PDB file of C-alpha atoms in Angstrom:
ATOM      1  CA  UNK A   1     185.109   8.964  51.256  1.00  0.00           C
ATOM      2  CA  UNK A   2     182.853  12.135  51.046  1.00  0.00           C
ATOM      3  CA  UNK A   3     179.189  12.541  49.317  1.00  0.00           C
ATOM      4  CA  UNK A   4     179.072  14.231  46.586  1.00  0.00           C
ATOM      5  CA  UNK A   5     176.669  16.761  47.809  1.00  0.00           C
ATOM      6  CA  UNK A   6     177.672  19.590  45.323  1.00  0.00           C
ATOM      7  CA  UNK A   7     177.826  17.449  42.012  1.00  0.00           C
ATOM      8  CA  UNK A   8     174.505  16.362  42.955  1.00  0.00           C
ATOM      9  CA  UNK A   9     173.041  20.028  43.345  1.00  0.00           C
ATOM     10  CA  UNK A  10     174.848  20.389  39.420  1.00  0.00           C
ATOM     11  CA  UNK A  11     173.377  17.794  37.969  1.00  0.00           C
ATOM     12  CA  UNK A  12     170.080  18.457  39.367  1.00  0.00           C
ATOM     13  CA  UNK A  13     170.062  21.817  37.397  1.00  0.00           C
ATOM     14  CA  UNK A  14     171.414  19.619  34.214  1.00  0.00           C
ATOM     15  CA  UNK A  15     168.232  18.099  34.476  1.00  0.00           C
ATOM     16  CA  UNK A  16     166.047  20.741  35.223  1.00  0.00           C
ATOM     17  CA  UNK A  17     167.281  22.354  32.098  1.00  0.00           C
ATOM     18  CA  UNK A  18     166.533  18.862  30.175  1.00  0.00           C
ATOM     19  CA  UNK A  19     170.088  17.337  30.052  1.00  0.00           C
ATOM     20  CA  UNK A  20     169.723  13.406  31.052  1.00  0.00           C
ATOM     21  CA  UNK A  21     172.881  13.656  33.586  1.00  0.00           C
ATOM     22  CA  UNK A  22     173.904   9.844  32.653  1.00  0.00           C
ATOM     23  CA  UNK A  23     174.512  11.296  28.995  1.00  0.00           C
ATOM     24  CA  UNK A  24     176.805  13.512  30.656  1.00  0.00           C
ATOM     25  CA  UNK A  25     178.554  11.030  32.866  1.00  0.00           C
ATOM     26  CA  UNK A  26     178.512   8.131  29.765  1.00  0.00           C
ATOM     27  CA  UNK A  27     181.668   6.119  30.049  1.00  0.00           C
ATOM     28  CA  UNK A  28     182.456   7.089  33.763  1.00  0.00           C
ATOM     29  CA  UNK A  29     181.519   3.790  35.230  1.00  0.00           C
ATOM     30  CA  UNK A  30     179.094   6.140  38.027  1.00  0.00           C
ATOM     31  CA  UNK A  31     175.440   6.660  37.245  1.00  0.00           C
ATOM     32  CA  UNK A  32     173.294   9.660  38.233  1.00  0.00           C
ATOM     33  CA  UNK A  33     171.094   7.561  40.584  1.00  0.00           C
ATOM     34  CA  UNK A  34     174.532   6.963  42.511  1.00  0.00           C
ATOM     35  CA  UNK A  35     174.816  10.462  42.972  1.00  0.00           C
ATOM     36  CA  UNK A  36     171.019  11.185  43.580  1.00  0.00           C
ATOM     37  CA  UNK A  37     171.359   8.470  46.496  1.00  0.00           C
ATOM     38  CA  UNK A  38     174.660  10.520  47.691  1.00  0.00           C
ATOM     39  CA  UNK A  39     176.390   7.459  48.106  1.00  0.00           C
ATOM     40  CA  UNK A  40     179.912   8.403  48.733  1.00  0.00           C
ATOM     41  CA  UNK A  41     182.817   7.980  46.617  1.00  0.00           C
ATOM     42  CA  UNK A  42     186.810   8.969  47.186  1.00  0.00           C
ATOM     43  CA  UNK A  43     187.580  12.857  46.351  1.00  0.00           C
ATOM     44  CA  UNK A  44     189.724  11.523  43.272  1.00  0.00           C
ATOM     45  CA  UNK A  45     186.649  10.012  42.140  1.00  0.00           C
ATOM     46  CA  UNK A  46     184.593  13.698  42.077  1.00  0.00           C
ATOM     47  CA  UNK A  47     187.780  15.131  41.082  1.00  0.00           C
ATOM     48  CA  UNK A  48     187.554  13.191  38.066  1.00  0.00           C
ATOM     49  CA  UNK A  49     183.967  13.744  37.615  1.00  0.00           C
ATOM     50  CA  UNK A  50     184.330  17.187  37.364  1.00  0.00           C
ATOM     51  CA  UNK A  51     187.045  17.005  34.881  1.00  0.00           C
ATOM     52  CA  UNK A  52     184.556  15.152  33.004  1.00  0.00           C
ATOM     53  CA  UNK A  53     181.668  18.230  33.583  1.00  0.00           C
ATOM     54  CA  UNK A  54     183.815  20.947  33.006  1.00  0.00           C
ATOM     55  CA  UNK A  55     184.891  19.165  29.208  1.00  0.00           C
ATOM     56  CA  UNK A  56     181.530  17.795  28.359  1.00  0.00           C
ATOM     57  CA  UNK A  57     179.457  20.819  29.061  1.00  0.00           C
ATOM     58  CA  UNK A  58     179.079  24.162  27.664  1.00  0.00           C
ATOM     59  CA  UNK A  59     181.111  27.159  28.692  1.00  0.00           C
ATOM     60  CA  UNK A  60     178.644  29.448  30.138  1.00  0.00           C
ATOM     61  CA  UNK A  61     176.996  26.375  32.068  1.00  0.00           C
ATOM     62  CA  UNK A  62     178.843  26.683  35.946  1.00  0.00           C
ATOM     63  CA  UNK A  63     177.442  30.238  36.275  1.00  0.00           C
ATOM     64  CA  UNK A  64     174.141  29.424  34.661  1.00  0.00           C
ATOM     65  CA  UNK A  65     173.883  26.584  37.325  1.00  0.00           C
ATOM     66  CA  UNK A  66     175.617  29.041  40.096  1.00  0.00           C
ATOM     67  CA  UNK A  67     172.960  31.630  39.111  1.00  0.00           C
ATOM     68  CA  UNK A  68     169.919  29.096  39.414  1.00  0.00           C
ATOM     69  CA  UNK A  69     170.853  26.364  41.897  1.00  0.00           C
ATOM     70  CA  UNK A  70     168.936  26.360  44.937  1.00  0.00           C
ATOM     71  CA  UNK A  71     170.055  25.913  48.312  1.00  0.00           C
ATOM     72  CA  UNK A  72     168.119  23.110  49.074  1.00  0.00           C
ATOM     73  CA  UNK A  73     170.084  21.007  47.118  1.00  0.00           C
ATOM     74  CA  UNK A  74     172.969  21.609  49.700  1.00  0.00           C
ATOM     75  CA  UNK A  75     171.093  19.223  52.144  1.00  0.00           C
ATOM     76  CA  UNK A  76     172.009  19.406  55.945  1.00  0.00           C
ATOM     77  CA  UNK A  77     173.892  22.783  54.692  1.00  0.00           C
ATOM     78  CA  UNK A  78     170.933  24.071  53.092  1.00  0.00           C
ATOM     79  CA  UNK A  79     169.221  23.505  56.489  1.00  0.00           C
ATOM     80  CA  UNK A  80     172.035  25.165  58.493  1.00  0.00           C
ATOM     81  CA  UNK A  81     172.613  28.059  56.569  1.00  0.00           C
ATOM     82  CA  UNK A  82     168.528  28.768  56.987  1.00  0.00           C
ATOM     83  CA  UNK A  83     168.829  28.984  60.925  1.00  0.00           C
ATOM     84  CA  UNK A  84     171.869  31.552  60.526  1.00  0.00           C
ATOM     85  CA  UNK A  85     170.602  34.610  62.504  1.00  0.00           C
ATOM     86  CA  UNK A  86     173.134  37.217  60.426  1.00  0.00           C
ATOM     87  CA  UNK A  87     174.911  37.087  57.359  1.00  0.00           C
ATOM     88  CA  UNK A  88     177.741  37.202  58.642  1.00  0.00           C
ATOM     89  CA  UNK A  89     176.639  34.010  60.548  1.00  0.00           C
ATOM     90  CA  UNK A  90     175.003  32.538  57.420  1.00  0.00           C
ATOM     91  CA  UNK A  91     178.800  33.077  55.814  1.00  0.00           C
ATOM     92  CA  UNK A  92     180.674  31.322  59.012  1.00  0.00           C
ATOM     93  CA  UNK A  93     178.814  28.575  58.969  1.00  0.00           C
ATOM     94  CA  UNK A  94     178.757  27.858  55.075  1.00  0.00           C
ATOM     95  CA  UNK A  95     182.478  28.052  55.574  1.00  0.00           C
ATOM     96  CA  UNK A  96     182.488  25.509  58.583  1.00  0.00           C
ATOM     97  CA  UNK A  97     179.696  22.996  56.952  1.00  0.00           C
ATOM     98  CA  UNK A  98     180.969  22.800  53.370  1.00  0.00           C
ATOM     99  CA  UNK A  99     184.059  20.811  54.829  1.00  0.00           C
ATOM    100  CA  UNK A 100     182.194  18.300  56.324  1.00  0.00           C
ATOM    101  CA  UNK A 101     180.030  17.895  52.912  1.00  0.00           C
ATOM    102  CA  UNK A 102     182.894  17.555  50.899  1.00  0.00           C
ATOM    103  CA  UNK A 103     182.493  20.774  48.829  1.00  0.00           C
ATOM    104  CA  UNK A 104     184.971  20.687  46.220  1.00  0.00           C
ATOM    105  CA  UNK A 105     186.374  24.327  47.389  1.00  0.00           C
ATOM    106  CA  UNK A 106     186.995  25.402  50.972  1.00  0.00           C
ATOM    107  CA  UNK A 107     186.421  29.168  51.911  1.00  0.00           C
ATOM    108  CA  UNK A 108     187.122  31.636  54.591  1.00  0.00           C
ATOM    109  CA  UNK A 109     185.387  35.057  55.521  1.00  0.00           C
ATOM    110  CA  UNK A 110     187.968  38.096  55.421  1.00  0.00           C
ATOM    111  CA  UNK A 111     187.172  41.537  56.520  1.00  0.00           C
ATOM    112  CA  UNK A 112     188.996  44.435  55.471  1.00  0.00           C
ATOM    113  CA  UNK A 113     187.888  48.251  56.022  1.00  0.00           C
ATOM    114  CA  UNK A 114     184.365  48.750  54.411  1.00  0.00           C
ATOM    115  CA  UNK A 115     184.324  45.102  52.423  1.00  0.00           C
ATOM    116  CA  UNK A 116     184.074  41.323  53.312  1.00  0.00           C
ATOM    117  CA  UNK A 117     185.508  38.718  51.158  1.00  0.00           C
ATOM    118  CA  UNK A 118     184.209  34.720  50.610  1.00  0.00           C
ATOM    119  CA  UNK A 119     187.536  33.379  49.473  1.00  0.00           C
ATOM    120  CA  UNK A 120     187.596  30.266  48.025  1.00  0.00           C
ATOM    121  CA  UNK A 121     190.289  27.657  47.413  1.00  0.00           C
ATOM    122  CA  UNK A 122     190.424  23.969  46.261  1.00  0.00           C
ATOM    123  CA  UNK A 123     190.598  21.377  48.416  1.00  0.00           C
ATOM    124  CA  UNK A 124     190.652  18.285  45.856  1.00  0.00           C
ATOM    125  CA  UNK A 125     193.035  17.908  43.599  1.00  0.00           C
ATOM    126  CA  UNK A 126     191.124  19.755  40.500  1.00  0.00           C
ATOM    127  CA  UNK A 127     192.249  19.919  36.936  1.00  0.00           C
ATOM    128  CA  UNK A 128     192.675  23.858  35.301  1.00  0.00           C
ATOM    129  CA  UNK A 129     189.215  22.899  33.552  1.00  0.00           C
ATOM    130  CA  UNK A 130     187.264  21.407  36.927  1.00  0.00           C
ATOM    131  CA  UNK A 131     188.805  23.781  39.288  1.00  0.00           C
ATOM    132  CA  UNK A 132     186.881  26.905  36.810  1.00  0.00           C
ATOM    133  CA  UNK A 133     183.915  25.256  36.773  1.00  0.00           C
ATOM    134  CA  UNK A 134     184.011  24.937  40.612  1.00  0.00           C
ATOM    135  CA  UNK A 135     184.623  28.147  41.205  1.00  0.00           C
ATOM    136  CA  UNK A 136     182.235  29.898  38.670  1.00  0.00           C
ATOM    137  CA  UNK A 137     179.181  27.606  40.169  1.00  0.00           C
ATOM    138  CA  UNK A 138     180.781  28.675  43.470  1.00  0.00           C
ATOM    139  CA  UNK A 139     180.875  32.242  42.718  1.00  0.00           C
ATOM    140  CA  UNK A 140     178.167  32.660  40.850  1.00  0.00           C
ATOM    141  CA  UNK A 141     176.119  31.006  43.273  1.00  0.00           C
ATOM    142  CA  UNK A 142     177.404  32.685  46.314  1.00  0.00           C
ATOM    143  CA  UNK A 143     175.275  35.737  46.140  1.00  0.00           C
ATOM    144  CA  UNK A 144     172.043  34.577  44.936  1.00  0.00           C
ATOM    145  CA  UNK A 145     171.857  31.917  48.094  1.00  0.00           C
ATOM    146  CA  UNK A 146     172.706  35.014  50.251  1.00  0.00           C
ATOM    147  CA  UNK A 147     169.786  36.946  48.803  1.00  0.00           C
ATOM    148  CA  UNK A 148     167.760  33.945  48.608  1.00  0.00           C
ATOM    149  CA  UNK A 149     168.090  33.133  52.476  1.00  0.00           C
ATOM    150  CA  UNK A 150     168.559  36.127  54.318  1.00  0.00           C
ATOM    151  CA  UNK A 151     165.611  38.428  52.617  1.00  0.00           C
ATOM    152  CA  UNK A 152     168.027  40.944  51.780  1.00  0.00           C
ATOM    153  CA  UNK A 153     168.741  42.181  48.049  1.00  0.00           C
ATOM    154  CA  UNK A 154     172.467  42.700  48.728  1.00  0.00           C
ATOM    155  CA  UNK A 155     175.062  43.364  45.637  1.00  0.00           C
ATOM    156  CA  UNK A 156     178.618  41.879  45.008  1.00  0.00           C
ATOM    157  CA  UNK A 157     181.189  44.970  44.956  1.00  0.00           C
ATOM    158  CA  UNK A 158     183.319  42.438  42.530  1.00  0.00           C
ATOM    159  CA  UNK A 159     183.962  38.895  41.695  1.00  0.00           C
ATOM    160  CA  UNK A 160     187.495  38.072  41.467  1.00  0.00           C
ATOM    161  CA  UNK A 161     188.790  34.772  39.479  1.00  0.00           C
ATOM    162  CA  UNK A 162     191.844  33.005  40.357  1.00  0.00           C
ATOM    163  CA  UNK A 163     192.307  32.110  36.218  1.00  0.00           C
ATOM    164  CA  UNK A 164     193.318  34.361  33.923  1.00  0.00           C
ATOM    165  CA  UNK A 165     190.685  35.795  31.741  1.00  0.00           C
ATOM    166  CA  UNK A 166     189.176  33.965  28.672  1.00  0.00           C
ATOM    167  CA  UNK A 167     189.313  34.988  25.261  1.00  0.00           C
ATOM    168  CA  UNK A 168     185.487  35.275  25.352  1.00  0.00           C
ATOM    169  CA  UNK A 169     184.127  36.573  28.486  1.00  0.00           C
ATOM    170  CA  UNK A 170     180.137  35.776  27.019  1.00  0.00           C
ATOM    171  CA  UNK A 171     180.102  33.667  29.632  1.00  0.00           C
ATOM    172  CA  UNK A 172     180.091  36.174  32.395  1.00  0.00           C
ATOM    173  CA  UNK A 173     177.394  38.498  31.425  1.00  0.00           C
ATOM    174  CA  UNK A 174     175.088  37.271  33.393  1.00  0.00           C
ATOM    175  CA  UNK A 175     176.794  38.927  36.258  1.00  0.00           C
ATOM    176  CA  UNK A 176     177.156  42.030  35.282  1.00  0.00           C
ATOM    177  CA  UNK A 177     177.117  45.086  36.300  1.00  0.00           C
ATOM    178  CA  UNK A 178     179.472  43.778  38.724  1.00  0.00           C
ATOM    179  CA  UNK A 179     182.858  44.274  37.779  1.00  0.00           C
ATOM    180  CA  UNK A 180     184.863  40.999  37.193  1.00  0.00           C
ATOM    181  CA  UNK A 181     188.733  40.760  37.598  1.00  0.00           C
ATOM    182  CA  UNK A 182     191.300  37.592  36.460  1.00  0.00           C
ATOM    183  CA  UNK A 183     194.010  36.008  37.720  1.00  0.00           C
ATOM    184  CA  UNK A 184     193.873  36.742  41.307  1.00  0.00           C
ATOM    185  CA  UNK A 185     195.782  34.757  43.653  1.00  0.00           C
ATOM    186  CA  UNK A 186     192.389  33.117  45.037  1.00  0.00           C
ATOM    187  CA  UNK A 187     188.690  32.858  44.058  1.00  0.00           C
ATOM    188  CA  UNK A 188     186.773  35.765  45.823  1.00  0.00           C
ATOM    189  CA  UNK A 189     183.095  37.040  45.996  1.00  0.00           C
ATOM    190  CA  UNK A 190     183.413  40.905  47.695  1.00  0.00           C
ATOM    191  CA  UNK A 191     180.732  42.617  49.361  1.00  0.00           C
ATOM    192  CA  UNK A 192     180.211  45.222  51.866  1.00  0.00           C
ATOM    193  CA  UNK A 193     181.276  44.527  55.392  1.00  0.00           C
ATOM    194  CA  UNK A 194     177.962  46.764  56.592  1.00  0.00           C
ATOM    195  CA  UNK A 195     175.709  44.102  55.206  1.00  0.00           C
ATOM    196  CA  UNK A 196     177.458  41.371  57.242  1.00  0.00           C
ATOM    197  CA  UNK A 197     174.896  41.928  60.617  1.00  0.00           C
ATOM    198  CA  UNK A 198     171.880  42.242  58.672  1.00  0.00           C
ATOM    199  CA  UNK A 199     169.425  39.691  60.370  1.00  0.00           C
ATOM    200  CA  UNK A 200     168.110  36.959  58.228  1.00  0.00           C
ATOM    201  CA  UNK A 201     164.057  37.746  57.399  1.00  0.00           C
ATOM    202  CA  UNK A 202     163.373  34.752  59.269  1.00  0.00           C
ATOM    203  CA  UNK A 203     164.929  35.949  62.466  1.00  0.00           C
ATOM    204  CA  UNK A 204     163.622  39.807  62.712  1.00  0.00           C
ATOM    205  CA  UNK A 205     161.802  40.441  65.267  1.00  0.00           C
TER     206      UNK A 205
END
């Protein structure tokens, strides 16, 4: 059994957007206020729930919600990531605590030459549909809570999807000018390996 801490942080932005989340979950059999509370349910169960997400919601709505979610939402995470003393710190230990929240996708920091690399895989058993959304909150999300809790305005060098490219790629303009590729054999956020022991605001001296 694992709490649903990242559908939470989703349907939180659902609301804040004015979506009534039980509208979205109608005919699931788990109410929002379940979710709120964090009670937790079996990964098949969020599996499922995503499925449900992913088909009920608009396209361009996972990296809207990546783009605007806050941290906080993550919880204990949210905590830990803010006492990170580097990013590079800030990325090991996102990679370490999403496991024991039950994040839909695990991840791993890779360094090679002059770039770092968040790659992400699933670790439920995700549907095509759920295992895009996951990854475009993921993704999409990724660098803004970077920004957001380090105090550094740091770019992607490229986004790289694990899905081959949609007939309309609307959706992804949002982050642009970054260039996106498709169909990579993981999900991947790339940035620049000198940014990786910049000190988090909170921890200059």
């Amino acid at each position: 059994m694992e709490k649903p801490v990242k559908l939470r942080a989703d349907l939180l932005y659902l609301a804040k957007i004015g979506r009534e989340p039980d509208e979205v979950l109608e005919g699931t059999g788990v109410a929002f206020e379940q979710i709120d509370a964090l009670r937790p349910m079996a990964p098949a169960r969020i599996a499922e729930l995503y499925d449900v997400l992913a088909g009920r919601l608009p396209d361009d709505f996972a990296i809207r919600c990546g783009l605007a979610t806050r941290y906080q939402y993550m919880g204990l995470l949210g905590y830990r990531l803010q006492n990170s003393g580097s990013i590079r710190e800030l990325l090991e230990t996102w990679n370490r605590y999403s496991i024991v929240i039950g994040y839909p996708l695990s991840s791993s920091l890779e360094v090679t030459g002059e770039c770092w690399s968040l790659v992400f895989r699933p670790r439920l058993s995700l549907t095509p549909r759920a295992l895009r959304f996951c990854m475009e909150t993921s993704m999409a999300g990724s660098i803004r809570a970077i920004r957001a809790i380090s105090g550094h305005a740091i770019a992607a060098v490229r986004y790289v999807f694990p899905f081959p490219a949609p007939d309309d790629l609307t959706r992804y303009s949002p982050l642009a000018p970054t260039p996106i590729l498709f169909g990579g054999g993981a999900g991947c956020v790339v940035g620049r390996a000198e940014d990786l022991e910049r000190r988090l605001a909170a921890h200059d001296e």
